[in-house]
Amino acid sequence: GYNPGGDHNPVSGDLNIKVSQSQMDLIMFGSDPLNQVLLASSQVGANQTNTNIGVNIDFNQFKVDPTLYFDTPLAAVSDNAIKKVVKDLGKSMGSLPWIGRVIKKIDDRTLLVNAGSLSGLQAGDEFEIYHVDHFWTGQPCQSAYLGSRREPAQPVATIKISQVGSITSVGLLNIPKQGIIKRGSEVVIKKLVGEKRNLKKKVRLGVISAKPIQLPGGVTFDLEPVINVQFINGVRQSSEFAF
C-alpha cells in the first residue's frame, strides 16, 4: 500500500505502486427532470466494495492513456459499485408508473413515441394517450416548474404499436375520443402483448463527480472521466433503465 501523506517517495516520477486493497463509496440520486424533486436515491458503502488487490499498478500509464485504468483491478471495484447502485436505484423506482411521450404526429393515423426496443416495446402493444398541461411561474422551461394536470382526465386516444425501432416506435392511432394530441402528450400502458413483462424507464444522465486518487509525492489521478464511462455502461446494461 501507500500513505497519501507521502511517506512513499517515488524516484524519478515512478508511480508503480503496490495496492493492497481498494474500496469505493458511491451515492446516486434520481430526480424529476422538470421540477428536480428527488424521486429515489441509493448508496453503496465502502464495506460493500472493499476488495483485496495485492498487485502493482503503474499510475504513470494513466496520464498517457486514462483508458488503461479499465485493465486494472481498480476498475473492477468501481464497476461493481456502479452496477450495485444502479440496480438498487431501479428497485426503489419500481413503484413509479412507466410513462412515455409523443414526440411527433406523423399524420392523422400515426404517432411517433419516444420508446422502442431498448425500453422493451413490441409490435402489438397498446397505449393510452393523455393530453397534459404544464404550469410554470414564468416562461416554460426557463422558470420554476409548478406541476401538471391531465386535461381532460380521460385518455384522448389509444394507439397500437406497429413498428418498433431501438429508441422510438410508431403507433397506429384510433379515433381520438376528445381533445388534441400534442407533442409531449403522455403515453401510458394499456395492454402489453405476450407474457407479463415490464418496460424499462427512461433515464436522463447527469455527470458523476469523483474525488481524485491521492498518490505519493502530491500526485493525483482524476477518476471522473473513467468513472463516467463505467457509469454509462452500467446504465445501458441494467434491466431497470433504458438509456
Coordinates of N, CA and C in Angstrom, one line a residue:
G1 N 0.8 -1.2 0.0 CA 0.0 0.0 0.0 C 0.9 1.2 0.0
Y2 N 0.2 2.4 0.3 CA 1.0 3.6 0.3 C 0.2 4.6 1.2
N3 N 0.9 5.6 1.6 CA 0.4 6.7 2.5 C 0.1 7.9 1.7
P4 N -1.1 8.4 1.6 CA -1.4 9.6 0.8 C -0.6 10.8 1.3
G5 N -0.1 10.7 2.6 CA 0.7 11.8 3.1 C 2.1 11.9 2.5
G6 N 2.5 10.9 1.8 CA 3.7 11.0 1.1 C 4.9 10.3 1.7
D7 N 4.7 9.3 2.6 CA 5.9 8.7 3.1 C 6.6 7.7 2.2
H8 N 5.9 7.4 1.1 CA 6.5 6.6 0.0 C 6.9 7.5 -1.1
N9 N 8.2 7.8 -1.2 CA 8.7 8.8 -2.1 C 9.1 8.2 -3.4
P10 N 8.3 8.5 -4.5 CA 8.7 8.0 -5.8 C 10.0 8.5 -6.3
V11 N 10.8 7.7 -7.0 CA 12.0 8.2 -7.6 C 11.8 8.4 -9.1
S12 N 12.2 9.6 -9.5 CA 12.2 10.0 -10.9 C 10.7 9.9 -11.5
G13 N 9.8 10.2 -10.6 CA 8.4 10.2 -11.1 C 7.8 8.8 -11.2
D14 N 8.4 7.8 -10.6 CA 7.9 6.5 -10.7 C 6.7 6.3 -9.8
L15 N 5.6 5.9 -10.4 CA 4.3 5.7 -9.6 C 3.8 4.3 -9.8
N16 N 4.7 3.4 -9.9 CA 4.4 2.0 -9.9 C 4.2 1.5 -8.4
I17 N 2.9 1.4 -8.0 CA 2.7 1.3 -6.6 C 1.9 0.0 -6.3
K18 N 2.3 -0.7 -5.3 CA 1.6 -1.9 -4.9 C 0.3 -1.5 -4.1
V19 N -0.9 -1.8 -4.6 CA -2.1 -1.5 -4.0 C -2.6 -2.8 -3.3
S20 N -2.8 -2.7 -2.0 CA -3.2 -3.9 -1.2 C -4.7 -4.1 -1.2
Q21 N -5.4 -3.0 -1.1 CA -6.9 -3.0 -1.0 C -7.5 -1.8 -1.7
S22 N -8.7 -2.0 -2.2 CA -9.4 -0.8 -2.8 C -10.9 -0.9 -2.4
Q23 N -11.5 0.3 -2.2 CA -12.9 0.4 -1.8 C -13.4 1.7 -2.4
M24 N -14.8 1.7 -2.5 CA -15.4 2.9 -3.1 C -16.7 3.2 -2.5
D25 N -16.9 4.4 -2.1 CA -18.2 4.9 -1.7 C -18.9 5.6 -2.8
L26 N -20.2 5.2 -3.0 CA -20.9 5.8 -4.2 C -22.4 6.0 -3.8
I27 N -22.9 7.2 -4.1 CA -24.3 7.5 -3.9 C -24.9 8.1 -5.2
M28 N -26.1 7.7 -5.5 CA -26.7 8.1 -6.7 C -28.1 8.7 -6.4
F29 N -28.5 9.8 -7.1 CA -29.8 10.4 -6.9 C -30.6 10.4 -8.2
G30 N -31.9 10.1 -8.1 CA -32.8 10.2 -9.2 C -33.8 11.3 -9.0
S31 N -33.9 12.2 -9.9 CA -34.8 13.4 -9.7 C -35.6 13.6 -10.9
D32 N -36.8 14.2 -10.7 CA -37.7 14.5 -11.8 C -37.0 15.5 -12.7
P33 N -37.0 15.3 -14.1 CA -36.3 16.3 -14.9 C -36.9 17.6 -15.0
L34 N -38.2 17.7 -14.7 CA -38.9 19.0 -14.8 C -38.8 19.9 -13.5
N35 N -39.2 19.3 -12.3 CA -39.2 20.0 -11.1 C -38.0 19.7 -10.2
Q36 N -37.1 18.8 -10.6 CA -35.9 18.4 -9.9 C -36.3 17.8 -8.5
V37 N -37.5 17.4 -8.3 CA -37.9 16.7 -7.0 C -37.2 15.4 -6.9
L38 N -36.6 15.1 -5.8 CA -35.9 13.8 -5.6 C -36.9 12.6 -5.6
L39 N -36.7 11.7 -6.5 CA -37.6 10.5 -6.6 C -37.0 9.3 -5.9
A40 N -35.7 9.1 -5.9 CA -35.1 8.0 -5.2 C -33.6 8.2 -5.1
S41 N -33.0 7.5 -4.2 CA -31.6 7.6 -4.0 C -31.1 6.2 -3.6
S42 N -29.8 6.0 -3.8 CA -29.2 4.7 -3.5 C -27.8 4.9 -3.1
Q43 N -27.3 4.1 -2.2 CA -25.9 4.3 -1.7 C -25.2 3.0 -1.6
V44 N -24.0 2.9 -2.0 CA -23.1 1.7 -1.8 C -22.0 2.2 -1.0
G45 N -21.8 1.5 0.2 CA -20.7 1.9 1.1 C -19.4 1.2 0.8
A46 N -18.4 1.7 1.5 CA -17.0 1.0 1.3 C -17.0 -0.4 1.8
N47 N -17.9 -0.8 2.8 CA -17.9 -2.1 3.3 C -18.4 -3.1 2.2
Q48 N -19.2 -2.6 1.2 CA -19.8 -3.4 0.2 C -18.8 -3.6 -1.0
T49 N -17.8 -2.8 -1.0 CA -16.9 -2.8 -2.2 C -15.4 -3.1 -1.8
N50 N -15.2 -3.3 -0.6 CA -13.8 -3.5 -0.1 C -13.2 -4.8 -0.7
T51 N -12.2 -4.6 -1.5 CA -11.6 -5.7 -2.3 C -10.1 -5.8 -2.1
N52 N -9.6 -7.1 -1.9 CA -8.2 -7.3 -1.9 C -7.6 -7.2 -3.3
I53 N -6.6 -6.4 -3.4 CA -6.0 -6.2 -4.8 C -4.6 -6.9 -4.8
G54 N -3.6 -6.4 -4.0 CA -2.3 -7.0 -3.9 C -1.5 -7.1 -5.2
V55 N -1.6 -6.1 -6.0 CA -0.8 -6.1 -7.2 C -0.2 -4.7 -7.5
N56 N 0.8 -4.7 -8.3 CA 1.4 -3.4 -8.6 C 0.6 -2.8 -9.7
I57 N 0.4 -1.5 -9.6 CA -0.4 -0.7 -10.6 C 0.5 0.5 -11.0
D58 N 0.7 0.7 -12.2 CA 1.5 1.8 -12.8 C 0.6 2.9 -13.1
F59 N 0.5 3.9 -12.1 CA -0.3 5.0 -12.3 C 0.2 6.0 -13.4
N60 N 1.5 5.9 -13.7 CA 2.1 6.7 -14.7 C 1.4 6.5 -16.0
Q61 N 1.0 5.2 -16.3 CA 0.4 4.9 -17.6 C -1.0 5.7 -17.8
F62 N -1.7 5.9 -16.7 CA -3.0 6.6 -16.8 C -2.8 8.0 -17.3
K63 N -1.7 8.6 -17.1 CA -1.5 10.0 -17.5 C -1.4 10.0 -19.1
V64 N -0.8 8.9 -19.6 CA -0.6 8.8 -21.1 C -1.9 8.4 -21.7
D65 N -2.6 7.4 -21.1 CA -3.8 6.8 -21.7 C -4.7 6.4 -20.5
P66 N -5.7 7.3 -20.1 CA -6.6 7.0 -19.0 C -7.4 5.7 -19.2
T67 N -7.6 5.3 -20.4 CA -8.4 4.1 -20.6 C -7.7 2.8 -20.1
L68 N -6.4 2.9 -19.8 CA -5.7 1.8 -19.3 C -6.1 1.4 -17.9
Y69 N -6.9 2.4 -17.2 CA -7.5 2.1 -15.9 C -8.4 0.9 -16.0
F70 N -9.1 0.7 -17.1 CA -10.0 -0.4 -17.2 C -9.4 -1.7 -17.2
D71 N -8.1 -1.8 -17.4 CA -7.4 -3.1 -17.4 C -6.8 -3.4 -16.0
T72 N -7.1 -2.6 -15.0 CA -6.6 -2.8 -13.7 C -7.7 -3.4 -12.7
P73 N -7.3 -4.0 -11.6 CA -8.3 -4.5 -10.7 C -9.1 -3.4 -10.1
L74 N -8.6 -2.1 -10.1 CA -9.3 -1.0 -9.5 C -10.6 -0.8 -10.3
A75 N -10.6 -1.0 -11.6 CA -11.7 -0.8 -12.5 C -12.9 -1.8 -12.1
A76 N -12.5 -3.0 -11.7 CA -13.5 -4.0 -11.3 C -14.2 -3.5 -10.0
V77 N -13.5 -2.9 -9.1 CA -14.1 -2.4 -7.9 C -15.1 -1.3 -8.2
S78 N -14.7 -0.3 -9.0 CA -15.6 0.8 -9.3 C -16.8 0.3 -10.1
D79 N -16.5 -0.6 -11.1 CA -17.6 -1.1 -11.9 C -18.7 -1.9 -11.0
N80 N -18.2 -2.6 -10.1 CA -19.1 -3.4 -9.2 C -19.9 -2.4 -8.4
A81 N -19.3 -1.3 -7.9 CA -20.1 -0.3 -7.1 C -21.2 0.3 -7.9
I82 N -20.8 0.7 -9.2 CA -21.8 1.3 -10.0 C -23.0 0.4 -10.4
K83 N -22.7 -0.9 -10.7 CA -23.8 -1.8 -11.0 C -24.7 -2.0 -9.8
K84 N -24.1 -2.1 -8.6 CA -24.9 -2.2 -7.4 C -25.9 -1.0 -7.2
V85 N -25.3 0.2 -7.3 CA -26.1 1.4 -7.0 C -27.2 1.6 -8.1
V86 N -26.9 1.3 -9.4 CA -27.9 1.4 -10.5 C -29.0 0.4 -10.2
K87 N -28.7 -0.8 -9.8 CA -29.7 -1.8 -9.6 C -30.6 -1.4 -8.4
D88 N -30.0 -0.9 -7.3 CA -30.8 -0.5 -6.2 C -31.7 0.7 -6.5
L89 N -31.2 1.6 -7.3 CA -32.0 2.8 -7.7 C -33.2 2.3 -8.5
G90 N -33.0 1.4 -9.4 CA -34.0 0.8 -10.2 C -35.1 0.2 -9.4
K91 N -34.7 -0.6 -8.4 CA -35.7 -1.2 -7.5 C -36.5 -0.2 -6.7
S92 N -35.9 0.9 -6.2 CA -36.6 1.9 -5.5 C -37.5 2.7 -6.3
M93 N -37.3 2.8 -7.6 CA -38.2 3.5 -8.5 C -39.2 2.6 -9.2
G94 N -39.2 1.3 -8.8 CA -40.1 0.3 -9.4 C -41.6 0.6 -9.2
S95 N -41.9 1.3 -8.2 CA -43.3 1.7 -7.9 C -43.8 2.8 -8.8
L96 N -42.9 3.5 -9.4 CA -43.3 4.7 -10.3 C -43.9 4.1 -11.6
P97 N -44.9 4.8 -12.1 CA -45.5 4.3 -13.4 C -44.6 4.5 -14.6
W98 N -44.7 3.7 -15.6 CA -44.0 3.9 -16.8 C -44.8 4.9 -17.7
I99 N -44.1 5.9 -18.1 CA -44.7 7.0 -18.9 C -43.8 7.3 -20.1
G100 N -44.3 7.2 -21.3 CA -43.6 7.7 -22.5 C -44.2 9.0 -23.0
R101 N -43.7 9.5 -24.1 CA -44.1 10.8 -24.6 C -44.3 10.7 -26.1
V102 N -45.3 11.5 -26.6 CA -45.5 11.6 -28.0 C -44.4 12.7 -28.5
I103 N -43.6 12.3 -29.5 CA -42.7 13.3 -30.0 C -43.0 13.8 -31.4
K104 N -44.0 13.2 -32.1 CA -44.4 13.7 -33.4 C -45.7 13.0 -33.8
K105 N -46.6 13.8 -34.3 CA -47.8 13.3 -35.0 C -47.5 13.2 -36.5
I106 N -47.2 12.0 -37.0 CA -46.8 11.8 -38.4 C -47.9 12.2 -39.4
D107 N -49.1 11.7 -39.1 CA -50.2 12.0 -39.9 C -51.5 11.8 -39.1
D108 N -52.6 11.8 -39.7 CA -53.9 11.6 -39.0 C -54.0 10.2 -38.3
R109 N -53.2 9.2 -38.8 CA -53.4 7.9 -38.3 C -52.2 7.4 -37.4
T110 N -51.1 8.1 -37.4 CA -49.9 7.6 -36.8 C -49.2 8.6 -35.9
L111 N -48.6 8.1 -34.8 CA -47.8 8.9 -33.9 C -46.5 8.3 -33.7
L112 N -45.5 9.1 -33.4 CA -44.2 8.6 -33.1 C -43.9 8.8 -31.6
V113 N -43.6 7.8 -30.8 CA -43.4 7.9 -29.4 C -41.9 7.7 -29.1
N114 N -41.5 8.1 -27.9 CA -40.0 8.2 -27.5 C -39.6 6.9 -26.8
A115 N -40.0 5.8 -27.2 CA -39.6 4.5 -26.6 C -39.6 3.4 -27.7
G116 N -38.6 2.5 -27.6 CA -38.6 1.4 -28.6 C -38.1 0.1 -28.0
S117 N -37.3 -0.7 -28.7 CA -36.9 -2.0 -28.2 C -36.0 -1.9 -27.0
L118 N -35.2 -0.8 -26.9 CA -34.4 -0.7 -25.7 C -35.2 -0.6 -24.4
S119 N -36.4 -0.1 -24.6 CA -37.4 0.1 -23.4 C -38.2 -1.2 -23.3
G120 N -38.2 -2.1 -24.3 CA -38.9 -3.3 -24.2 C -40.2 -3.3 -25.0
L121 N -40.5 -2.3 -25.8 CA -41.7 -2.3 -26.6 C -41.7 -3.3 -27.6
Q122 N -42.9 -3.8 -28.0 CA -43.1 -4.8 -29.0 C -44.3 -4.4 -29.9
A123 N -44.3 -4.9 -31.1 CA -45.4 -4.6 -32.0 C -46.6 -5.3 -31.4
G124 N -47.7 -4.5 -31.4 CA -49.0 -5.0 -30.8 C -49.3 -4.4 -29.5
D125 N -48.3 -3.9 -28.8 CA -48.5 -3.2 -27.5 C -49.5 -2.1 -27.7
E126 N -50.4 -1.9 -26.7 CA -51.4 -0.8 -26.8 C -51.1 0.2 -25.6
F127 N -51.3 1.5 -26.0 CA -51.1 2.5 -25.0 C -52.3 3.6 -25.1
E128 N -52.5 4.2 -24.0 CA -53.4 5.3 -23.9 C -52.7 6.7 -24.0
I129 N -53.3 7.6 -24.7 CA -52.7 8.9 -24.8 C -53.4 10.0 -24.0
Y130 N -52.6 10.7 -23.2 CA -53.2 11.7 -22.3 C -52.6 13.1 -22.7
H131 N -53.5 14.1 -22.8 CA -53.0 15.4 -23.0 C -52.7 16.0 -21.7
V132 N -51.5 16.7 -21.6 CA -51.0 17.2 -20.3 C -50.7 18.7 -20.4
D133 N -51.2 19.4 -19.4 CA -50.8 20.8 -19.3 C -49.8 21.0 -18.2
H134 N -48.7 21.7 -18.5 CA -47.7 22.0 -17.6 C -47.7 23.5 -17.1
F135 N -47.4 23.7 -15.9 CA -47.5 25.1 -15.3 C -46.2 25.5 -14.8
W136 N -45.8 26.8 -15.1 CA -44.5 27.4 -14.7 C -44.8 28.7 -14.1
T137 N -43.9 29.2 -13.3 CA -44.0 30.6 -12.7 C -43.8 31.6 -13.8
G138 N -43.1 31.3 -14.8 CA -42.9 32.3 -15.9 C -42.8 31.6 -17.2
Q139 N -41.7 31.8 -18.0 CA -41.5 31.2 -19.3 C -41.3 29.7 -19.1
P140 N -42.0 28.9 -19.9 CA -41.8 27.4 -19.9 C -40.3 27.0 -20.0
C141 N -39.9 26.1 -19.2 CA -38.5 25.6 -19.2 C -37.4 26.6 -18.8
Q142 N -37.9 27.8 -18.5 CA -36.9 28.9 -18.1 C -37.2 29.5 -16.7
S143 N -38.2 28.9 -16.0 CA -38.6 29.3 -14.7 C -39.0 28.1 -13.9
A144 N -39.3 28.4 -12.6 CA -39.7 27.3 -11.7 C -40.9 26.5 -12.2
Y145 N -40.8 25.2 -12.1 CA -41.9 24.3 -12.5 C -42.8 24.1 -11.4
L146 N -44.2 24.3 -11.6 CA -45.2 24.2 -10.5 C -45.8 22.8 -10.5
G147 N -46.1 22.3 -11.7 CA -46.7 21.0 -11.8 C -47.5 20.8 -13.1
S148 N -48.3 19.8 -13.1 CA -49.0 19.5 -14.4 C -50.4 18.9 -14.0
R149 N -51.2 18.8 -15.1 CA -52.5 18.1 -14.9 C -52.9 17.5 -16.3
R150 N -53.6 16.4 -16.2 CA -54.2 15.8 -17.4 C -55.5 16.5 -17.7
E151 N -55.6 17.1 -18.9 CA -56.8 17.8 -19.3 C -57.2 17.4 -20.7
P152 N -58.3 16.6 -20.9 CA -59.2 16.1 -19.8 C -58.5 15.0 -19.0
A153 N -59.2 14.5 -18.0 CA -58.6 13.5 -17.1 C -58.6 12.1 -17.8
Q154 N -59.4 11.9 -18.8 CA -59.5 10.7 -19.5 C -58.6 10.7 -20.7
P155 N -58.2 9.5 -21.2 CA -57.3 9.4 -22.4 C -58.0 10.0 -23.6
V156 N -57.3 10.7 -24.4 CA -57.8 11.3 -25.6 C -57.8 10.4 -26.8
A157 N -57.0 9.3 -26.7 CA -56.9 8.4 -27.8 C -56.1 7.1 -27.3
T158 N -56.1 6.1 -28.1 CA -55.3 4.9 -27.9 C -54.5 4.6 -29.1
I159 N -53.4 4.0 -29.0 CA -52.6 3.6 -30.1 C -52.2 2.1 -30.0
K160 N -51.9 1.5 -31.1 CA -51.3 0.1 -31.1 C -50.0 0.2 -31.9
I161 N -48.9 -0.3 -31.3 CA -47.6 -0.1 -31.9 C -47.5 -1.0 -33.1
S162 N -47.1 -0.4 -34.2 CA -47.0 -1.2 -35.5 C -45.5 -1.4 -35.9
Q163 N -44.6 -0.4 -35.6 CA -43.2 -0.6 -35.9 C -42.4 -0.2 -34.7
V164 N -41.4 -0.9 -34.4 CA -40.5 -0.7 -33.2 C -39.1 -0.5 -33.7
G165 N -38.6 0.7 -33.3 CA -37.1 1.0 -33.5 C -36.4 0.8 -32.2
S166 N -35.2 1.2 -32.2 CA -34.4 1.0 -30.9 C -34.8 2.0 -29.9
I167 N -35.0 3.3 -30.3 CA -35.4 4.3 -29.3 C -36.7 5.0 -29.5
T168 N -37.3 4.7 -30.7 CA -38.7 5.2 -31.0 C -39.5 4.2 -31.6
S169 N -40.8 4.4 -31.6 CA -41.8 3.4 -32.2 C -42.9 4.2 -32.8
V170 N -43.6 3.6 -33.8 CA -44.7 4.1 -34.5 C -46.0 3.4 -34.0
G171 N -47.0 4.2 -33.6 CA -48.2 3.7 -33.2 C -49.4 4.1 -34.1
L172 N -50.3 3.1 -34.4 CA -51.4 3.4 -35.2 C -52.5 4.0 -34.3
L173 N -53.0 5.1 -34.6 CA -53.9 5.9 -33.8 C -55.4 5.5 -34.0
N174 N -56.1 5.2 -32.9 CA -57.5 5.0 -33.0 C -58.2 6.4 -33.1
I175 N -59.5 6.4 -33.4 CA -60.2 7.7 -33.5 C -60.1 8.4 -32.1
P176 N -59.6 9.6 -32.0 CA -59.5 10.3 -30.8 C -60.8 10.4 -30.1
K177 N -60.9 10.3 -28.8 CA -62.1 10.4 -28.0 C -62.4 11.9 -27.8
Q178 N -61.4 12.6 -27.5 CA -61.6 14.1 -27.3 C -60.3 14.7 -27.1
G179 N -60.3 16.1 -27.3 CA -59.0 16.8 -27.2 C -58.1 16.7 -28.4
I180 N -57.0 17.3 -28.2 CA -56.0 17.4 -29.3 C -54.7 16.7 -28.9
I181 N -54.2 15.9 -29.7 CA -52.9 15.2 -29.4 C -51.7 16.1 -29.7
K182 N -51.0 16.4 -28.8 CA -49.8 17.3 -29.0 C -48.5 16.6 -28.7
R183 N -47.5 17.2 -29.1 CA -46.1 16.8 -28.8 C -46.0 16.9 -27.3
G184 N -45.5 15.8 -26.7 CA -45.3 15.8 -25.2 C -46.4 15.2 -24.5
S185 N -47.5 14.8 -25.2 CA -48.6 14.1 -24.5 C -48.1 12.8 -23.9
E186 N -48.7 12.4 -22.8 CA -48.2 11.2 -22.1 C -48.7 9.9 -22.8
V187 N -47.8 8.9 -22.8 CA -48.1 7.6 -23.4 C -48.1 6.6 -22.2
V188 N -49.3 6.0 -21.9 CA -49.4 5.2 -20.7 C -49.8 3.8 -21.1
I189 N -49.3 2.8 -20.5 CA -49.5 1.4 -20.8 C -51.0 1.1 -20.7
K190 N -51.6 0.4 -21.7 CA -53.0 -0.1 -21.6 C -52.9 -1.6 -21.6
K191 N -52.2 -2.2 -22.6 CA -52.0 -3.7 -22.6 C -50.8 -4.0 -23.4
L192 N -50.0 -4.9 -22.8 CA -48.8 -5.4 -23.5 C -49.0 -6.8 -24.0
V193 N -48.5 -7.1 -25.2 CA -48.7 -8.4 -25.8 C -47.8 -9.5 -25.1
G194 N -48.2 -10.7 -25.2 CA -47.3 -11.8 -24.8 C -47.3 -12.0 -23.3
E195 N -46.3 -12.6 -22.8 CA -46.2 -12.9 -21.3 C -46.0 -11.6 -20.6
K196 N -46.3 -11.7 -19.3 CA -46.2 -10.5 -18.4 C -44.7 -9.9 -18.4
R197 N -44.6 -8.7 -18.7 CA -43.3 -8.0 -18.7 C -43.4 -6.6 -18.3
N198 N -42.2 -6.1 -17.9 CA -42.1 -4.7 -17.5 C -41.3 -3.9 -18.5
L199 N -41.7 -2.7 -18.8 CA -40.9 -1.8 -19.7 C -39.9 -1.0 -18.9
K200 N -38.7 -0.8 -19.5 CA -37.7 -0.1 -18.9 C -38.0 1.4 -18.8
K201 N -37.7 2.1 -17.7 CA -38.0 3.5 -17.6 C -36.9 4.3 -18.3
K202 N -37.2 5.4 -18.9 CA -36.3 6.3 -19.5 C -35.4 7.0 -18.4
V203 N -34.2 7.2 -18.6 CA -33.3 7.9 -17.7 C -32.5 9.0 -18.4
R204 N -32.4 10.1 -17.8 CA -31.5 11.2 -18.2 C -30.3 11.2 -17.3
L205 N -29.1 11.1 -17.9 CA -27.9 11.1 -17.0 C -27.3 12.4 -16.8
G206 N -26.9 12.7 -15.6 CA -26.1 13.8 -15.3 C -24.6 13.3 -15.3
V207 N -23.7 14.2 -14.8 CA -22.3 13.9 -14.7 C -22.0 13.4 -13.3
I208 N -21.3 12.3 -13.2 CA -20.9 11.8 -11.9 C -19.6 12.5 -11.5
S209 N -19.5 12.8 -10.2 CA -18.3 13.5 -9.7 C -17.6 12.5 -8.8
A210 N -16.3 12.6 -8.8 CA -15.5 11.7 -8.0 C -14.2 12.4 -7.5
K211 N -13.9 12.1 -6.3 CA -12.6 12.7 -5.7 C -11.4 12.0 -6.4
P212 N -10.4 12.7 -6.7 CA -9.2 12.1 -7.4 C -8.5 11.2 -6.4
I213 N -7.8 10.2 -6.9 CA -7.0 9.3 -6.0 C -5.7 10.1 -5.7
Q214 N -5.4 10.1 -4.4 CA -4.2 10.8 -3.9 C -3.1 9.8 -4.0
L215 N -2.0 10.2 -4.7 CA -0.8 9.4 -4.8 C 0.3 10.0 -4.1
P216 N 1.4 9.2 -3.8 CA 2.6 9.8 -3.1 C 3.2 10.9 -3.9
G217 N 3.8 11.8 -3.2 CA 4.5 12.9 -3.8 C 3.6 14.0 -4.2
G218 N 2.3 14.0 -3.7 CA 1.4 15.1 -4.1 C 0.7 14.9 -5.4
V219 N 0.9 13.7 -6.1 CA 0.4 13.5 -7.4 C -1.1 12.9 -7.2
T220 N -1.9 13.3 -8.1 CA -3.3 12.8 -8.1 C -3.7 12.2 -9.4
F221 N -4.7 11.3 -9.4 CA -5.2 10.7 -10.6 C -6.7 11.0 -10.6
D222 N -7.2 11.7 -11.7 CA -8.6 12.1 -11.8 C -9.5 10.9 -12.2
L223 N -10.4 10.5 -11.3 CA -11.2 9.4 -11.6 C -12.4 9.7 -12.5
E224 N -12.8 11.0 -12.6 CA -14.1 11.3 -13.2 C -14.3 10.8 -14.6
P225 N -13.3 11.0 -15.5 CA -13.6 10.5 -16.9 C -13.8 9.0 -17.0
V226 N -13.0 8.2 -16.3 CA -13.2 6.8 -16.4 C -14.5 6.3 -15.7
I227 N -14.8 6.9 -14.6 CA -16.0 6.5 -13.8 C -17.2 6.9 -14.6
N228 N -17.2 8.0 -15.3 CA -18.4 8.3 -16.2 C -18.6 7.3 -17.3
V229 N -17.5 6.8 -17.9 CA -17.7 5.8 -18.9 C -18.3 4.5 -18.3
Q230 N -17.8 4.1 -17.1 CA -18.4 2.9 -16.4 C -19.8 3.2 -16.0
F231 N -20.1 4.4 -15.6 CA -21.5 4.7 -15.2 C -22.5 4.6 -16.4
I232 N -22.1 5.1 -17.6 CA -23.0 5.0 -18.7 C -23.2 3.5 -19.1
N233 N -22.1 2.8 -19.1 CA -22.1 1.3 -19.5 C -23.0 0.6 -18.5
G234 N -22.9 0.9 -17.2 CA -23.7 0.3 -16.1 C -25.2 0.5 -16.3
V235 N -25.6 1.7 -16.8 CA -27.0 2.0 -17.0 C -27.5 1.3 -18.2
R236 N -26.6 1.2 -19.3 CA -27.0 0.5 -20.5 C -27.2 -1.0 -20.3
Q237 N -26.5 -1.5 -19.4 CA -26.5 -3.0 -19.1 C -27.6 -3.3 -18.1
S238 N -28.2 -2.3 -17.5 CA -29.2 -2.6 -16.4 C -30.5 -3.1 -17.0
S239 N -31.2 -3.8 -16.2 CA -32.6 -4.3 -16.6 C -33.7 -3.4 -16.2
E240 N -33.3 -2.3 -15.5 CA -34.3 -1.3 -15.0 C -34.5 -0.1 -15.9
F241 N -33.4 0.4 -16.5 CA -33.5 1.6 -17.3 C -33.1 1.5 -18.7
A242 N -33.7 2.4 -19.5 CA -33.3 2.5 -21.0 C -32.6 3.8 -21.1
F243 N -31.4 3.7 -21.8 CA -30.6 4.9 -22.0 C -30.4 5.2 -23.5

